[in-house]
PDB file of C-alpha atoms in Angstrom:
ATOM      1  CA  MET A   1       0.000   0.000   0.000  1.00  0.00           C
ATOM      2  CA  TYR A   2       1.222   3.491  -0.878  1.00  0.00           C
ATOM      3  CA  THR A   3       0.190   7.140  -0.447  1.00  0.00           C
ATOM      4  CA  GLY A   4       0.855   8.433  -3.968  1.00  0.00           C
ATOM      5  CA  LEU A   5       3.449  10.891  -2.663  1.00  0.00           C
ATOM      6  CA  VAL A   6       6.550  10.312  -4.785  1.00  0.00           C
ATOM      7  CA  GLU A   7       9.707  10.185  -2.686  1.00  0.00           C
ATOM      8  CA  GLU A   8      12.389  10.181  -5.344  1.00  0.00           C
ATOM      9  CA  LEU A   9      13.065  10.469  -9.050  1.00  0.00           C
ATOM     10  CA  GLY A  10      15.127   7.461 -10.040  1.00  0.00           C
ATOM     11  CA  SER A  11      15.916   6.130 -13.479  1.00  0.00           C
ATOM     12  CA  PHE A  12      15.552   2.974 -15.519  1.00  0.00           C
ATOM     13  CA  ALA A  13      18.993   1.439 -15.960  1.00  0.00           C
ATOM     14  CA  GLY A  14      18.050  -1.381 -18.320  1.00  0.00           C
ATOM     15  CA  ARG A  15      16.674  -4.917 -18.459  1.00  0.00           C
ATOM     16  CA  ASP A  16      17.862  -8.455 -18.881  1.00  0.00           C
ATOM     17  CA  GLY A  17      14.786 -10.378 -19.978  1.00  0.00           C
ATOM     18  CA  GLU A  18      12.171  -9.844 -17.254  1.00  0.00           C
ATOM     19  CA  ARG A  19      14.755  -8.498 -14.781  1.00  0.00           C
ATOM     20  CA  TYR A  20      14.604  -4.695 -14.623  1.00  0.00           C
ATOM     21  CA  ARG A  21      17.243  -2.499 -12.967  1.00  0.00           C
ATOM     22  CA  PHE A  22      16.566   0.941 -11.502  1.00  0.00           C
ATOM     23  CA  THR A  23      18.842   3.559  -9.965  1.00  0.00           C
ATOM     24  CA  ALA A  24      17.862   5.095  -6.641  1.00  0.00           C
ATOM     25  CA  ASP A  25      19.240   6.504  -3.404  1.00  0.00           C
ATOM     26  CA  LEU A  26      16.564   7.566  -0.933  1.00  0.00           C
ATOM     27  CA  VAL A  27      14.203   4.596  -1.364  1.00  0.00           C
ATOM     28  CA  LEU A  28      17.098   2.209  -0.744  1.00  0.00           C
ATOM     29  CA  THR A  29      18.176   3.686   2.599  1.00  0.00           C
ATOM     30  CA  ASP A  30      16.164   1.156   4.617  1.00  0.00           C
ATOM     31  CA  ALA A  31      15.232  -1.300   1.878  1.00  0.00           C
ATOM     32  CA  SER A  32      15.986  -5.001   1.696  1.00  0.00           C
ATOM     33  CA  VAL A  33      15.244  -7.871  -0.648  1.00  0.00           C
ATOM     34  CA  ASP A  34      11.482  -8.726  -0.680  1.00  0.00           C
ATOM     35  CA  ASP A  35      10.467  -5.113   0.053  1.00  0.00           C
ATOM     36  CA  SER A  36       8.005  -3.380  -2.266  1.00  0.00           C
ATOM     37  CA  ILE A  37       8.752  -0.193  -4.190  1.00  0.00           C
ATOM     38  CA  ALA A  38       6.305   1.518  -6.550  1.00  0.00           C
ATOM     39  CA  VAL A  39       7.770   2.459  -9.941  1.00  0.00           C
ATOM     40  CA  ASN A  40       5.541   4.929 -11.785  1.00  0.00           C
ATOM     41  CA  GLY A  41       2.758   3.648  -9.557  1.00  0.00           C
ATOM     42  CA  CYS A  42       3.371  -0.044 -10.233  1.00  0.00           C
ATOM     43  CA  CYS A  43       4.175  -2.153  -7.161  1.00  0.00           C
ATOM     44  CA  LEU A  44       7.386  -4.168  -7.690  1.00  0.00           C
ATOM     45  CA  THR A  45       9.351  -6.472  -5.369  1.00  0.00           C
ATOM     46  CA  VAL A  46      13.048  -5.899  -4.724  1.00  0.00           C
ATOM     47  CA  VAL A  47      14.862  -9.110  -5.701  1.00  0.00           C
ATOM     48  CA  GLU A  48      18.426  -7.788  -5.712  1.00  0.00           C
ATOM     49  CA  MET A  49      20.079  -4.523  -4.741  1.00  0.00           C
ATOM     50  CA  GLY A  50      23.427  -2.809  -4.484  1.00  0.00           C
ATOM     51  CA  ASP A  51      24.965   0.629  -4.056  1.00  0.00           C
ATOM     52  CA  GLY A  52      22.605   3.012  -5.870  1.00  0.00           C
ATOM     53  CA  TRP A  53      20.607   0.344  -7.734  1.00  0.00           C
ATOM     54  CA  TRP A  54      17.964  -2.324  -7.283  1.00  0.00           C
ATOM     55  CA  GLU A  55      16.312  -4.925  -9.461  1.00  0.00           C
ATOM     56  CA  ALA A  56      12.832  -6.365  -9.825  1.00  0.00           C
ATOM     57  CA  ASP A  57      11.273  -9.058 -11.964  1.00  0.00           C
ATOM     58  CA  VAL A  58       8.588  -7.622 -14.250  1.00  0.00           C
ATOM     59  CA  SER A  59       6.297 -10.220 -15.798  1.00  0.00           C
ATOM     60  CA  ALA A  60       5.256  -9.989 -19.436  1.00  0.00           C
ATOM     61  CA  GLU A  61       1.704  -9.285 -18.262  1.00  0.00           C
ATOM     62  CA  THR A  62       2.820  -6.314 -16.146  1.00  0.00           C
ATOM     63  CA  ALA A  63       4.991  -4.953 -18.962  1.00  0.00           C
ATOM     64  CA  LYS A  64       2.031  -5.174 -21.354  1.00  0.00           C
ATOM     65  CA  ARG A  65      -0.555  -3.568 -19.063  1.00  0.00           C
ATOM     66  CA  THR A  66       1.615  -0.679 -17.809  1.00  0.00           C
ATOM     67  CA  VAL A  67       4.106   1.793 -19.234  1.00  0.00           C
ATOM     68  CA  LEU A  68       7.009  -0.180 -17.736  1.00  0.00           C
ATOM     69  CA  GLY A  69       7.344  -2.239 -20.899  1.00  0.00           C
ATOM     70  CA  SER A  70       8.119   0.865 -22.961  1.00  0.00           C
ATOM     71  CA  LEU A  71      10.822   2.279 -20.675  1.00  0.00           C
ATOM     72  CA  ALA A  72      14.103   3.159 -22.379  1.00  0.00           C
ATOM     73  CA  GLU A  73      17.461   3.195 -20.625  1.00  0.00           C
ATOM     74  CA  GLY A  74      17.892   6.468 -18.749  1.00  0.00           C
ATOM     75  CA  ASP A  75      14.178   7.276 -18.517  1.00  0.00           C
ATOM     76  CA  PRO A  76      13.236   8.918 -15.194  1.00  0.00           C
ATOM     77  CA  VAL A  77      10.814   7.022 -12.955  1.00  0.00           C
ATOM     78  CA  ASN A  78       8.765   7.986  -9.912  1.00  0.00           C
ATOM     79  CA  LEU A  79       9.671   5.924  -6.824  1.00  0.00           C
ATOM     80  CA  GLU A  80       7.861   5.432  -3.525  1.00  0.00           C
ATOM     81  CA  ARG A  81       8.445   2.999  -0.690  1.00  0.00           C
ATOM     82  CA  CYS A  82       5.454   1.112   0.663  1.00  0.00           C
ATOM     83  CA  LEU A  83       3.432   2.670   3.465  1.00  0.00           C
ATOM     84  CA  ARG A  84       4.211   1.838   7.085  1.00  0.00           C
ATOM     85  CA  TYR A  85       1.365   1.815   9.585  1.00  0.00           C
ATOM     86  CA  ALA A  86       2.978   4.647  11.543  1.00  0.00           C
ATOM     87  CA  ASP A  87       3.254   6.918   8.477  1.00  0.00           C
ATOM     88  CA  ARG A  88       1.062   9.908   7.730  1.00  0.00           C
ATOM     89  CA  LEU A  89      -1.334   9.346   4.839  1.00  0.00           C
ATOM     90  CA  GLY A  90      -0.641  12.544   2.917  1.00  0.00           C
ATOM     91  CA  GLY A  91      -2.167  11.413  -0.382  1.00  0.00           C
ATOM     92  CA  HIS A  92      -4.753   8.637  -0.622  1.00  0.00           C
ATOM     93  CA  LEU A  93      -4.652   4.847  -0.355  1.00  0.00           C
ATOM     94  CA  VAL A  94      -2.802   3.565  -3.418  1.00  0.00           C
ATOM     95  CA  GLN A  95      -2.350  -0.152  -4.045  1.00  0.00           C
ATOM     96  CA  GLY A  96       0.248  -0.014  -6.779  1.00  0.00           C
ATOM     97  CA  HIS A  97      -2.003  -2.203  -8.940  1.00  0.00           C
ATOM     98  CA  VAL A  98      -2.264  -0.329 -12.233  1.00  0.00           C
ATOM     99  CA  ASP A  99      -5.779  -0.383 -13.725  1.00  0.00           C
ATOM    100  CA  GLY A 100      -4.923   0.963 -17.160  1.00  0.00           C
ATOM    101  CA  VAL A 101      -2.921   3.386 -19.253  1.00  0.00           C
ATOM    102  CA  ALA A 102      -3.967   6.971 -19.995  1.00  0.00           C
ATOM    103  CA  THR A 103      -2.670   9.382 -22.647  1.00  0.00           C
ATOM    104  CA  ILE A 104      -1.518  12.915 -21.866  1.00  0.00           C
ATOM    105  CA  LYS A 105      -3.482  15.387 -23.983  1.00  0.00           C
ATOM    106  CA  ARG A 106      -2.051  18.571 -22.470  1.00  0.00           C
ATOM    107  CA  PRO A 107       1.138  18.709 -20.360  1.00  0.00           C
ATOM    108  CA  ALA A 108       1.599  20.232 -16.910  1.00  0.00           C
ATOM    109  CA  PRO A 109       0.930  22.481 -15.141  1.00  0.00           C
ATOM    110  CA  ASP A 110      -2.674  22.179 -16.383  1.00  0.00           C
ATOM    111  CA  LEU A 111      -2.363  18.484 -17.095  1.00  0.00           C
ATOM    112  CA  ARG A 112      -5.167  16.821 -19.032  1.00  0.00           C
ATOM    113  CA  VAL A 113      -5.348  13.116 -19.812  1.00  0.00           C
ATOM    114  CA  ALA A 114      -7.582  10.845 -21.866  1.00  0.00           C
ATOM    115  CA  VAL A 115      -8.827   7.466 -20.669  1.00  0.00           C
ATOM    116  CA  GLY A 116     -10.151   4.948 -23.177  1.00  0.00           C
ATOM    117  CA  PRO A 117     -13.190   2.733 -22.660  1.00  0.00           C
ATOM    118  CA  GLU A 118     -11.084  -0.337 -21.855  1.00  0.00           C
ATOM    119  CA  GLY A 119     -11.812  -1.739 -18.419  1.00  0.00           C
ATOM    120  CA  GLY A 120     -14.735   0.605 -17.783  1.00  0.00           C
ATOM    121  CA  LEU A 121     -12.565   2.923 -15.689  1.00  0.00           C
ATOM    122  CA  ARG A 122     -14.692   6.017 -16.404  1.00  0.00           C
ATOM    123  CA  ARG A 123     -17.249   5.026 -13.763  1.00  0.00           C
ATOM    124  CA  TYR A 124     -14.622   5.309 -11.001  1.00  0.00           C
ATOM    125  CA  LEU A 125     -13.640   8.878 -11.870  1.00  0.00           C
ATOM    126  CA  VAL A 126     -15.638  11.557 -10.091  1.00  0.00           C
ATOM    127  CA  GLU A 127     -15.306  15.323  -9.845  1.00  0.00           C
ATOM    128  CA  LYS A 128     -12.791  16.167  -7.084  1.00  0.00           C
ATOM    129  CA  GLY A 129     -12.085  12.456  -6.602  1.00  0.00           C
ATOM    130  CA  SER A 130      -8.695  10.824  -6.150  1.00  0.00           C
ATOM    131  CA  VAL A 131      -6.745   9.269  -9.018  1.00  0.00           C
ATOM    132  CA  THR A 132      -3.165   8.053  -9.349  1.00  0.00           C
ATOM    133  CA  LEU A 133      -1.086   8.881 -12.451  1.00  0.00           C
ATOM    134  CA  ASN A 134       2.379   7.308 -12.628  1.00  0.00           C
ATOM    135  CA  GLY A 135       2.166   6.775  -8.882  1.00  0.00           C
ATOM    136  CA  ILE A 136       1.229  10.381  -8.038  1.00  0.00           C
ATOM    137  CA  SER A 137      -1.847  11.009  -5.903  1.00  0.00           C
ATOM    138  CA  LEU A 138      -3.892  13.665  -7.714  1.00  0.00           C
ATOM    139  CA  THR A 139      -7.399  15.142  -7.775  1.00  0.00           C
ATOM    140  CA  CYS A 140      -9.350  14.979 -11.030  1.00  0.00           C
ATOM    141  CA  PHE A 141     -11.794  17.623 -12.263  1.00  0.00           C
ATOM    142  CA  ASP A 142     -13.452  18.873 -15.451  1.00  0.00           C
ATOM    143  CA  ILE A 143     -14.362  15.361 -16.574  1.00  0.00           C
ATOM    144  CA  THR A 144     -15.812  15.146 -20.088  1.00  0.00           C
ATOM    145  CA  ASP A 145     -17.136  11.936 -21.614  1.00  0.00           C
ATOM    146  CA  ASP A 146     -16.588  10.775 -25.170  1.00  0.00           C
ATOM    147  CA  ASP A 147     -18.889   8.728 -27.404  1.00  0.00           C
ATOM    148  CA  GLU A 148     -16.943   5.480 -26.958  1.00  0.00           C
ATOM    149  CA  GLY A 149     -17.213   5.187 -23.165  1.00  0.00           C
ATOM    150  CA  GLY A 150     -13.960   6.893 -22.313  1.00  0.00           C
ATOM    151  CA  CYS A 151     -13.301  10.383 -21.014  1.00  0.00           C
ATOM    152  CA  GLU A 152     -10.837  13.184 -20.481  1.00  0.00           C
ATOM    153  CA  PHE A 153     -10.091  14.871 -17.181  1.00  0.00           C
ATOM    154  CA  SER A 154      -7.765  17.513 -15.785  1.00  0.00           C
ATOM    155  CA  VAL A 155      -5.500  17.629 -12.761  1.00  0.00           C
ATOM    156  CA  ALA A 156      -3.671  20.658 -11.383  1.00  0.00           C
ATOM    157  CA  LEU A 157       0.017  20.239 -10.547  1.00  0.00           C
ATOM    158  CA  ILE A 158       1.896  22.509  -8.178  1.00  0.00           C
ATOM    159  CA  PRO A 159       5.509  23.446  -9.071  1.00  0.00           C
ATOM    160  CA  HIS A 160       6.866  21.138  -6.347  1.00  0.00           C
ATOM    161  CA  THR A 161       5.130  18.091  -7.861  1.00  0.00           C
ATOM    162  CA  MET A 162       6.371  19.036 -11.323  1.00  0.00           C
ATOM    163  CA  ALA A 163       9.949  19.342 -10.033  1.00  0.00           C
ATOM    164  CA  MET A 164       9.920  16.119  -8.007  1.00  0.00           C
ATOM    165  CA  THR A 165       8.173  13.756 -10.456  1.00  0.00           C
ATOM    166  CA  THR A 166       8.151  12.740 -14.110  1.00  0.00           C
ATOM    167  CA  MET A 167       5.100  14.931 -14.749  1.00  0.00           C
ATOM    168  CA  GLY A 168       7.258  18.035 -15.032  1.00  0.00           C
ATOM    169  CA  THR A 169       8.771  16.800 -18.305  1.00  0.00           C
ATOM    170  CA  ALA A 170       5.881  14.702 -19.656  1.00  0.00           C
ATOM    171  CA  GLN A 171       4.631  15.746 -23.085  1.00  0.00           C
ATOM    172  CA  ALA A 172       1.376  15.444 -25.001  1.00  0.00           C
ATOM    173  CA  GLY A 173       1.082  11.913 -26.347  1.00  0.00           C
ATOM    174  CA  ASP A 174       3.025  10.303 -23.494  1.00  0.00           C
ATOM    175  CA  LEU A 175       1.419   7.327 -21.765  1.00  0.00           C
ATOM    176  CA  VAL A 176       0.994   7.169 -17.991  1.00  0.00           C
ATOM    177  CA  ASN A 177      -0.077   4.432 -15.584  1.00  0.00           C
ATOM    178  CA  LEU A 178      -3.508   5.034 -14.080  1.00  0.00           C
ATOM    179  CA  GLU A 179      -4.928   3.580 -10.868  1.00  0.00           C
ATOM    180  CA  VAL A 180      -8.447   4.474  -9.789  1.00  0.00           C
ATOM    181  CA  ASP A 181      -9.430   4.927  -6.157  1.00  0.00           C
ATOM    182  CA  VAL A 182      -9.781   1.443  -4.663  1.00  0.00           C
ATOM    183  CA  LEU A 183     -12.481   2.705  -2.280  1.00  0.00           C
ATOM    184  CA  ALA A 184     -14.725   3.413  -5.285  1.00  0.00           C
ATOM    185  CA  ARG A 185     -14.303  -0.200  -6.411  1.00  0.00           C
ATOM    186  CA  TYR A 186     -15.289  -1.575  -3.018  1.00  0.00           C
ATOM    187  CA  VAL A 187     -18.303   0.709  -2.712  1.00  0.00           C
ATOM    188  CA  GLU A 188     -19.506  -0.344  -6.157  1.00  0.00           C
ATOM    189  CA  ARG A 189     -19.022  -4.014  -5.337  1.00  0.00           C
ATOM    190  CA  LEU A 190     -20.780  -3.888  -1.977  1.00  0.00           C
ATOM    191  CA  LEU A 191     -23.721  -1.803  -3.107  1.00  0.00           C
ATOM    192  CA  GLY A 192     -24.015  -3.708  -6.373  1.00  0.00           C
ATOM    193  CA  GLN A 193     -24.473  -6.930  -4.416  1.00  0.00           C
ATOM    194  CA  ASN A 194     -27.545  -5.294  -2.863  1.00  0.00           C
ATOM    195  CA  GLY A 195     -29.086  -4.684  -6.259  1.00  0.00           C
ATOM    196  CA  LEU A 196     -28.207  -0.993  -6.545  1.00  0.00           C
ATOM    197  CA  VAL A 197     -27.253   0.258 -10.001  1.00  0.00           C
ATOM    198  CA  PHE A 198     -25.051   3.289 -10.580  1.00  0.00           C
ATOM    199  CA  ASP A 199     -24.997   5.925 -13.271  1.00  0.00           C
ATOM    200  CA  HIS A 200     -21.532   7.512 -13.353  1.00  0.00           C
ATOM    201  CA  ASN A 201     -23.039  10.853 -14.385  1.00  0.00           C
TER     202      ASN A 201
END
């Protein structure tokens, strides 16, 4: 579990098959093998580490469903250590289980992204609700639907977030990992079992 508050900008150092290597400093200060670290919002397990680097195994399924599979050597990545029970929850509850990929339509600071109809993610996006983009806890607004079941929405980024994450250099057309608010999923599931039907509008 994570908060969506990025701790460090690391980089992708390369891959050997399904073994991915990342550079980092801060997130390794108290890390050990078997710990979890979110990379662009995707929860990965540390399988090997050394001075200024760590490695994780990324399955073909994860590479296909996230932006991790398209990383090029030297690309910056957002890193966050998993939440400890004593930590402050400054963002929102983030699982690190990417739900889909969104496309940047307009770069920061007035970031706007498009979400396709795949996976029916539109129904979990609400005005002033929480959303995670590349592991960053953000608030979505100005949601507009398209004719295919997808949508676009905006998020506002403060200069600090732009400086400390990959969003400061992201361009229109770039792909980002998207995770919807897990609480919305549970509410839908529980109320749906009682026969209630929801209209996302």
